[in-house]
Amino acid sequence: DLEPTPKAAKAIVRAAELAAEMAHHTLHPIHLAAILFEPGELGAVVWDRVAGGPEATSGLQQQFRKRLSTLPTITPNPERPGLGMGLSLTLTLMQPSGGFNEVLRNAKAWQRRSDTEELAVHHLLRAVVEDPVVASAVSEPHDEPTVPNRKPIMFSKSTAPISMPTAPIQKQTH
């Protein structure tokens, strides 16, 4: 059982709502990544700091939108999904993908490693960037900036580092 913080639960619910708004019948890790990297959210704050500012995050969000647009849709849109605070993921007409379930398992593993009682947003963030589709979006050059060199970034003292860009952003030349 996942016992998320209110912010983590809200992020998961918002990811399911995004999937429903886009008429996707399955909840994927890329939905969660799109939410976690929205302006003001933890992913965007970290990315802005290490990749050179909001322009870098804007480019990353473009990559997420590009990948979201390739997911199959259903008509009419699924009903608004419902996730209980226990996050058993009993969605109305939408099911989590195997990849999304894997992200939740990995987030739980990050939670155990950090020895905390609740699943926090930084656990979700660490797990979602390990998803292959999200990782490809993060590592691919964006329309605005390019994402060069990487160095470890620590989300907390109790977790292992992940790789994030370090060099200043440079405009991509075509």
PDB file of C-alpha atoms in Angstrom:
ATOM      1  CA  ASP A   1       0.000   0.000   0.000  1.00  0.00           C
ATOM      2  CA  LEU A   2       1.204   3.438  -0.944  1.00  0.00           C
ATOM      3  CA  GLU A   3       0.738   6.101   1.686  1.00  0.00           C
ATOM      4  CA  PRO A   4       1.436   9.297  -0.247  1.00  0.00           C
ATOM      5  CA  THR A   5       1.835  12.800   1.053  1.00  0.00           C
ATOM      6  CA  PRO A   6      -1.034  15.065  -0.025  1.00  0.00           C
ATOM      7  CA  LYS A   7       1.192  16.616  -2.729  1.00  0.00           C
ATOM      8  CA  ALA A   8       2.193  13.205  -4.093  1.00  0.00           C
ATOM      9  CA  ALA A   9      -1.432  12.036  -4.130  1.00  0.00           C
ATOM     10  CA  LYS A  10      -2.446  15.245  -5.898  1.00  0.00           C
ATOM     11  CA  ALA A  11       0.263  14.736  -8.547  1.00  0.00           C
ATOM     12  CA  ILE A  12      -0.979  11.214  -9.284  1.00  0.00           C
ATOM     13  CA  VAL A  13      -4.594  12.369  -9.469  1.00  0.00           C
ATOM     14  CA  ARG A  14      -3.616  15.238 -11.764  1.00  0.00           C
ATOM     15  CA  ALA A  15      -1.728  12.796 -14.003  1.00  0.00           C
ATOM     16  CA  ALA A  16      -4.876  10.655 -14.278  1.00  0.00           C
ATOM     17  CA  GLU A  17      -6.929  13.783 -15.013  1.00  0.00           C
ATOM     18  CA  LEU A  18      -4.469  14.781 -17.739  1.00  0.00           C
ATOM     19  CA  ALA A  19      -4.803  11.336 -19.289  1.00  0.00           C
ATOM     20  CA  ALA A  20      -8.597  11.663 -19.230  1.00  0.00           C
ATOM     21  CA  GLU A  21      -8.491  15.189 -20.697  1.00  0.00           C
ATOM     22  CA  MET A  22      -6.362  13.894 -23.559  1.00  0.00           C
ATOM     23  CA  ALA A  23      -8.767  10.964 -24.092  1.00  0.00           C
ATOM     24  CA  HIS A  24      -6.098   8.414 -23.250  1.00  0.00           C
ATOM     25  CA  HIS A  25      -7.544   5.188 -21.914  1.00  0.00           C
ATOM     26  CA  THR A  26      -4.335   4.210 -20.109  1.00  0.00           C
ATOM     27  CA  LEU A  27      -2.340   6.157 -17.537  1.00  0.00           C
ATOM     28  CA  HIS A  28       1.364   6.266 -18.485  1.00  0.00           C
ATOM     29  CA  PRO A  29       4.487   7.550 -16.716  1.00  0.00           C
ATOM     30  CA  ILE A  30       4.716  10.390 -19.241  1.00  0.00           C
ATOM     31  CA  HIS A  31       1.434  11.787 -17.816  1.00  0.00           C
ATOM     32  CA  LEU A  32       3.005  11.927 -14.357  1.00  0.00           C
ATOM     33  CA  ALA A  33       6.214  13.448 -15.739  1.00  0.00           C
ATOM     34  CA  ALA A  34       4.216  16.181 -17.485  1.00  0.00           C
ATOM     35  CA  ILE A  35       2.595  17.058 -14.149  1.00  0.00           C
ATOM     36  CA  LEU A  36       5.803  16.857 -12.075  1.00  0.00           C
ATOM     37  CA  PHE A  37       7.604  19.175 -14.511  1.00  0.00           C
ATOM     38  CA  GLU A  38       4.875  21.846 -14.702  1.00  0.00           C
ATOM     39  CA  PRO A  39       6.073  25.350 -13.764  1.00  0.00           C
ATOM     40  CA  GLY A  40       6.423  25.606  -9.991  1.00  0.00           C
ATOM     41  CA  GLU A  41       6.436  21.838  -9.421  1.00  0.00           C
ATOM     42  CA  LEU A  42       9.504  20.055  -8.014  1.00  0.00           C
ATOM     43  CA  GLY A  43      10.699  18.657 -11.332  1.00  0.00           C
ATOM     44  CA  ALA A  44      10.552  22.073 -12.995  1.00  0.00           C
ATOM     45  CA  VAL A  45      12.267  23.781 -10.064  1.00  0.00           C
ATOM     46  CA  VAL A  46      15.150  21.284 -10.160  1.00  0.00           C
ATOM     47  CA  TRP A  47      15.350  21.313 -13.955  1.00  0.00           C
ATOM     48  CA  ASP A  48      15.328  25.140 -14.065  1.00  0.00           C
ATOM     49  CA  ARG A  49      18.193  25.235 -11.589  1.00  0.00           C
ATOM     50  CA  VAL A  50      20.418  22.631 -13.217  1.00  0.00           C
ATOM     51  CA  ALA A  51      19.586  23.138 -16.896  1.00  0.00           C
ATOM     52  CA  GLY A  52      19.713  26.903 -16.959  1.00  0.00           C
ATOM     53  CA  GLY A  53      16.250  28.291 -16.371  1.00  0.00           C
ATOM     54  CA  PRO A  54      12.623  28.183 -17.455  1.00  0.00           C
ATOM     55  CA  GLU A  55      13.555  27.941 -21.149  1.00  0.00           C
ATOM     56  CA  ALA A  56      15.103  24.540 -20.469  1.00  0.00           C
ATOM     57  CA  THR A  57      11.960  23.360 -18.704  1.00  0.00           C
ATOM     58  CA  SER A  58       9.829  24.703 -21.539  1.00  0.00           C
ATOM     59  CA  GLY A  59      11.840  22.605 -24.006  1.00  0.00           C
ATOM     60  CA  LEU A  60      11.418  19.549 -21.812  1.00  0.00           C
ATOM     61  CA  GLN A  61       7.671  20.128 -21.592  1.00  0.00           C
ATOM     62  CA  GLN A  62       7.570  20.249 -25.409  1.00  0.00           C
ATOM     63  CA  GLN A  63       9.188  16.803 -25.463  1.00  0.00           C
ATOM     64  CA  PHE A  64       6.570  15.495 -23.016  1.00  0.00           C
ATOM     65  CA  ARG A  65       3.729  16.947 -25.129  1.00  0.00           C
ATOM     66  CA  LYS A  66       5.243  15.383 -28.249  1.00  0.00           C
ATOM     67  CA  ARG A  67       5.255  11.951 -26.606  1.00  0.00           C
ATOM     68  CA  LEU A  68       1.786  12.412 -25.099  1.00  0.00           C
ATOM     69  CA  SER A  69       0.403  13.205 -28.556  1.00  0.00           C
ATOM     70  CA  THR A  70       1.511   9.780 -29.820  1.00  0.00           C
ATOM     71  CA  LEU A  71      -0.551   7.832 -27.268  1.00  0.00           C
ATOM     72  CA  PRO A  72      -3.772   6.244 -28.545  1.00  0.00           C
ATOM     73  CA  THR A  73      -7.007   8.053 -27.734  1.00  0.00           C
ATOM     74  CA  ILE A  74     -10.571   6.902 -27.262  1.00  0.00           C
ATOM     75  CA  THR A  75     -13.809   8.710 -28.049  1.00  0.00           C
ATOM     76  CA  PRO A  76     -15.596   9.882 -26.046  1.00  0.00           C
ATOM     77  CA  ASN A  77     -13.071  10.900 -23.382  1.00  0.00           C
ATOM     78  CA  PRO A  78     -12.983   8.585 -20.369  1.00  0.00           C
ATOM     79  CA  GLU A  79     -14.911   9.708 -17.334  1.00  0.00           C
ATOM     80  CA  ARG A  80     -12.897  11.647 -14.808  1.00  0.00           C
ATOM     81  CA  PRO A  81     -10.757   9.005 -13.135  1.00  0.00           C
ATOM     82  CA  GLY A  82     -10.939   8.519  -9.408  1.00  0.00           C
ATOM     83  CA  LEU A  83      -8.002   7.571  -7.218  1.00  0.00           C
ATOM     84  CA  GLY A  84      -8.489   7.022  -3.533  1.00  0.00           C
ATOM     85  CA  MET A  85      -5.945   8.345  -1.065  1.00  0.00           C
ATOM     86  CA  GLY A  86      -4.761   4.758  -0.662  1.00  0.00           C
ATOM     87  CA  LEU A  87      -3.859   4.900  -4.364  1.00  0.00           C
ATOM     88  CA  SER A  88      -5.114   1.441  -5.163  1.00  0.00           C
ATOM     89  CA  LEU A  89      -5.444   2.825  -8.691  1.00  0.00           C
ATOM     90  CA  THR A  90      -9.012   1.773  -9.222  1.00  0.00           C
ATOM     91  CA  LEU A  91      -9.677   4.076 -12.155  1.00  0.00           C
ATOM     92  CA  THR A  92     -13.149   4.331 -13.621  1.00  0.00           C
ATOM     93  CA  LEU A  93     -12.585   3.698 -17.324  1.00  0.00           C
ATOM     94  CA  MET A  94      -8.830   4.051 -17.330  1.00  0.00           C
ATOM     95  CA  GLN A  95      -6.188   1.618 -16.218  1.00  0.00           C
ATOM     96  CA  PRO A  96      -2.586   2.356 -15.279  1.00  0.00           C
ATOM     97  CA  SER A  97      -0.066   0.991 -17.762  1.00  0.00           C
ATOM     98  CA  GLY A  98       2.523  -1.530 -16.713  1.00  0.00           C
ATOM     99  CA  GLY A  99       5.052   1.297 -16.916  1.00  0.00           C
ATOM    100  CA  PHE A 100       2.997   3.448 -14.549  1.00  0.00           C
ATOM    101  CA  ASN A 101       2.726   0.595 -12.067  1.00  0.00           C
ATOM    102  CA  GLU A 102       6.499   0.129 -12.347  1.00  0.00           C
ATOM    103  CA  VAL A 103       7.013   3.833 -11.559  1.00  0.00           C
ATOM    104  CA  LEU A 104       4.868   3.431  -8.438  1.00  0.00           C
ATOM    105  CA  ARG A 105       6.864   0.339  -7.379  1.00  0.00           C
ATOM    106  CA  ASN A 106      10.125   2.217  -7.941  1.00  0.00           C
ATOM    107  CA  ALA A 107       8.834   5.251  -6.034  1.00  0.00           C
ATOM    108  CA  LYS A 108       7.973   2.941  -3.150  1.00  0.00           C
ATOM    109  CA  ALA A 109      11.509   1.543  -3.310  1.00  0.00           C
ATOM    110  CA  TRP A 110      12.922   5.096  -3.167  1.00  0.00           C
ATOM    111  CA  GLN A 111      10.661   5.725  -0.190  1.00  0.00           C
ATOM    112  CA  ARG A 112      12.039   2.654   1.609  1.00  0.00           C
ATOM    113  CA  ARG A 113      15.627   3.678   0.818  1.00  0.00           C
ATOM    114  CA  SER A 114      15.025   7.133   2.268  1.00  0.00           C
ATOM    115  CA  ASP A 115      13.430   5.549   5.355  1.00  0.00           C
ATOM    116  CA  THR A 116      10.346   7.779   5.322  1.00  0.00           C
ATOM    117  CA  GLU A 117       6.806   6.828   6.228  1.00  0.00           C
ATOM    118  CA  GLU A 118       5.086   8.530   3.308  1.00  0.00           C
ATOM    119  CA  LEU A 119       5.628   8.475  -0.417  1.00  0.00           C
ATOM    120  CA  ALA A 120       6.678  12.013  -1.360  1.00  0.00           C
ATOM    121  CA  VAL A 121       6.828  13.915  -4.648  1.00  0.00           C
ATOM    122  CA  HIS A 122      10.613  13.541  -4.814  1.00  0.00           C
ATOM    123  CA  HIS A 123      10.190   9.734  -4.698  1.00  0.00           C
ATOM    124  CA  LEU A 124       7.776   9.953  -7.650  1.00  0.00           C
ATOM    125  CA  LEU A 125      10.139  12.271  -9.503  1.00  0.00           C
ATOM    126  CA  ARG A 126      13.129   9.967  -9.046  1.00  0.00           C
ATOM    127  CA  ALA A 127      11.065   6.975 -10.202  1.00  0.00           C
ATOM    128  CA  VAL A 128       9.449   8.654 -13.196  1.00  0.00           C
ATOM    129  CA  VAL A 129      12.774   9.809 -14.684  1.00  0.00           C
ATOM    130  CA  GLU A 130      13.842   6.144 -14.692  1.00  0.00           C
ATOM    131  CA  ASP A 131      11.004   5.279 -17.112  1.00  0.00           C
ATOM    132  CA  PRO A 132      12.491   4.739 -20.611  1.00  0.00           C
ATOM    133  CA  VAL A 133      10.023   7.067 -22.393  1.00  0.00           C
ATOM    134  CA  VAL A 134      10.483   9.843 -19.836  1.00  0.00           C
ATOM    135  CA  ALA A 135      14.261   9.307 -19.817  1.00  0.00           C
ATOM    136  CA  SER A 136      14.347   9.676 -23.608  1.00  0.00           C
ATOM    137  CA  ALA A 137      12.426  12.959 -23.346  1.00  0.00           C
ATOM    138  CA  VAL A 138      14.808  14.205 -20.669  1.00  0.00           C
ATOM    139  CA  SER A 139      17.934  13.273 -22.635  1.00  0.00           C
ATOM    140  CA  GLU A 140      16.759  14.401 -26.088  1.00  0.00           C
ATOM    141  CA  PRO A 141      17.778  17.871 -27.270  1.00  0.00           C
ATOM    142  CA  HIS A 142      14.866  20.283 -27.043  1.00  0.00           C
ATOM    143  CA  ASP A 143      13.698  22.982 -29.455  1.00  0.00           C
ATOM    144  CA  GLU A 144      14.896  25.745 -27.139  1.00  0.00           C
ATOM    145  CA  PRO A 145      17.997  24.511 -25.302  1.00  0.00           C
ATOM    146  CA  THR A 146      20.236  21.525 -25.649  1.00  0.00           C
ATOM    147  CA  VAL A 147      20.920  19.408 -22.614  1.00  0.00           C
ATOM    148  CA  PRO A 148      24.668  18.776 -22.457  1.00  0.00           C
ATOM    149  CA  ASN A 149      26.866  17.383 -19.644  1.00  0.00           C
ATOM    150  CA  ARG A 150      25.366  15.676 -16.625  1.00  0.00           C
ATOM    151  CA  LYS A 151      26.307  15.495 -12.936  1.00  0.00           C
ATOM    152  CA  PRO A 152      24.612  13.928  -9.910  1.00  0.00           C
ATOM    153  CA  ILE A 153      21.896  15.927  -8.150  1.00  0.00           C
ATOM    154  CA  MET A 154      20.720  14.937  -4.675  1.00  0.00           C
ATOM    155  CA  PHE A 155      17.035  15.348  -3.852  1.00  0.00           C
ATOM    156  CA  SER A 156      17.663  14.633  -0.185  1.00  0.00           C
ATOM    157  CA  LYS A 157      20.477  13.412   2.034  1.00  0.00           C
ATOM    158  CA  SER A 158      18.932   9.962   2.280  1.00  0.00           C
ATOM    159  CA  THR A 159      18.651   9.192  -1.426  1.00  0.00           C
ATOM    160  CA  ALA A 160      21.189   8.355  -4.095  1.00  0.00           C
ATOM    161  CA  PRO A 161      21.989  10.882  -6.838  1.00  0.00           C
ATOM    162  CA  ILE A 162      20.401  10.969 -10.273  1.00  0.00           C
ATOM    163  CA  SER A 163      21.907  12.408 -13.418  1.00  0.00           C
ATOM    164  CA  MET A 164      20.874  15.925 -14.405  1.00  0.00           C
ATOM    165  CA  PRO A 165      22.380  18.448 -16.886  1.00  0.00           C
ATOM    166  CA  THR A 166      25.127  20.765 -15.651  1.00  0.00           C
ATOM    167  CA  ALA A 167      26.432  22.861 -18.520  1.00  0.00           C
ATOM    168  CA  PRO A 168      24.755  26.139 -19.435  1.00  0.00           C
ATOM    169  CA  ILE A 169      21.995  25.833 -21.998  1.00  0.00           C
ATOM    170  CA  GLN A 170      22.944  26.589 -25.545  1.00  0.00           C
ATOM    171  CA  LYS A 171      20.592  27.432 -28.374  1.00  0.00           C
ATOM    172  CA  GLN A 172      20.323  24.573 -30.818  1.00  0.00           C
ATOM    173  CA  THR A 173      21.427  25.525 -34.329  1.00  0.00           C
ATOM    174  CA  HIS A 174      19.671  24.078 -37.301  1.00  0.00           C
TER     175      HIS A 174
END
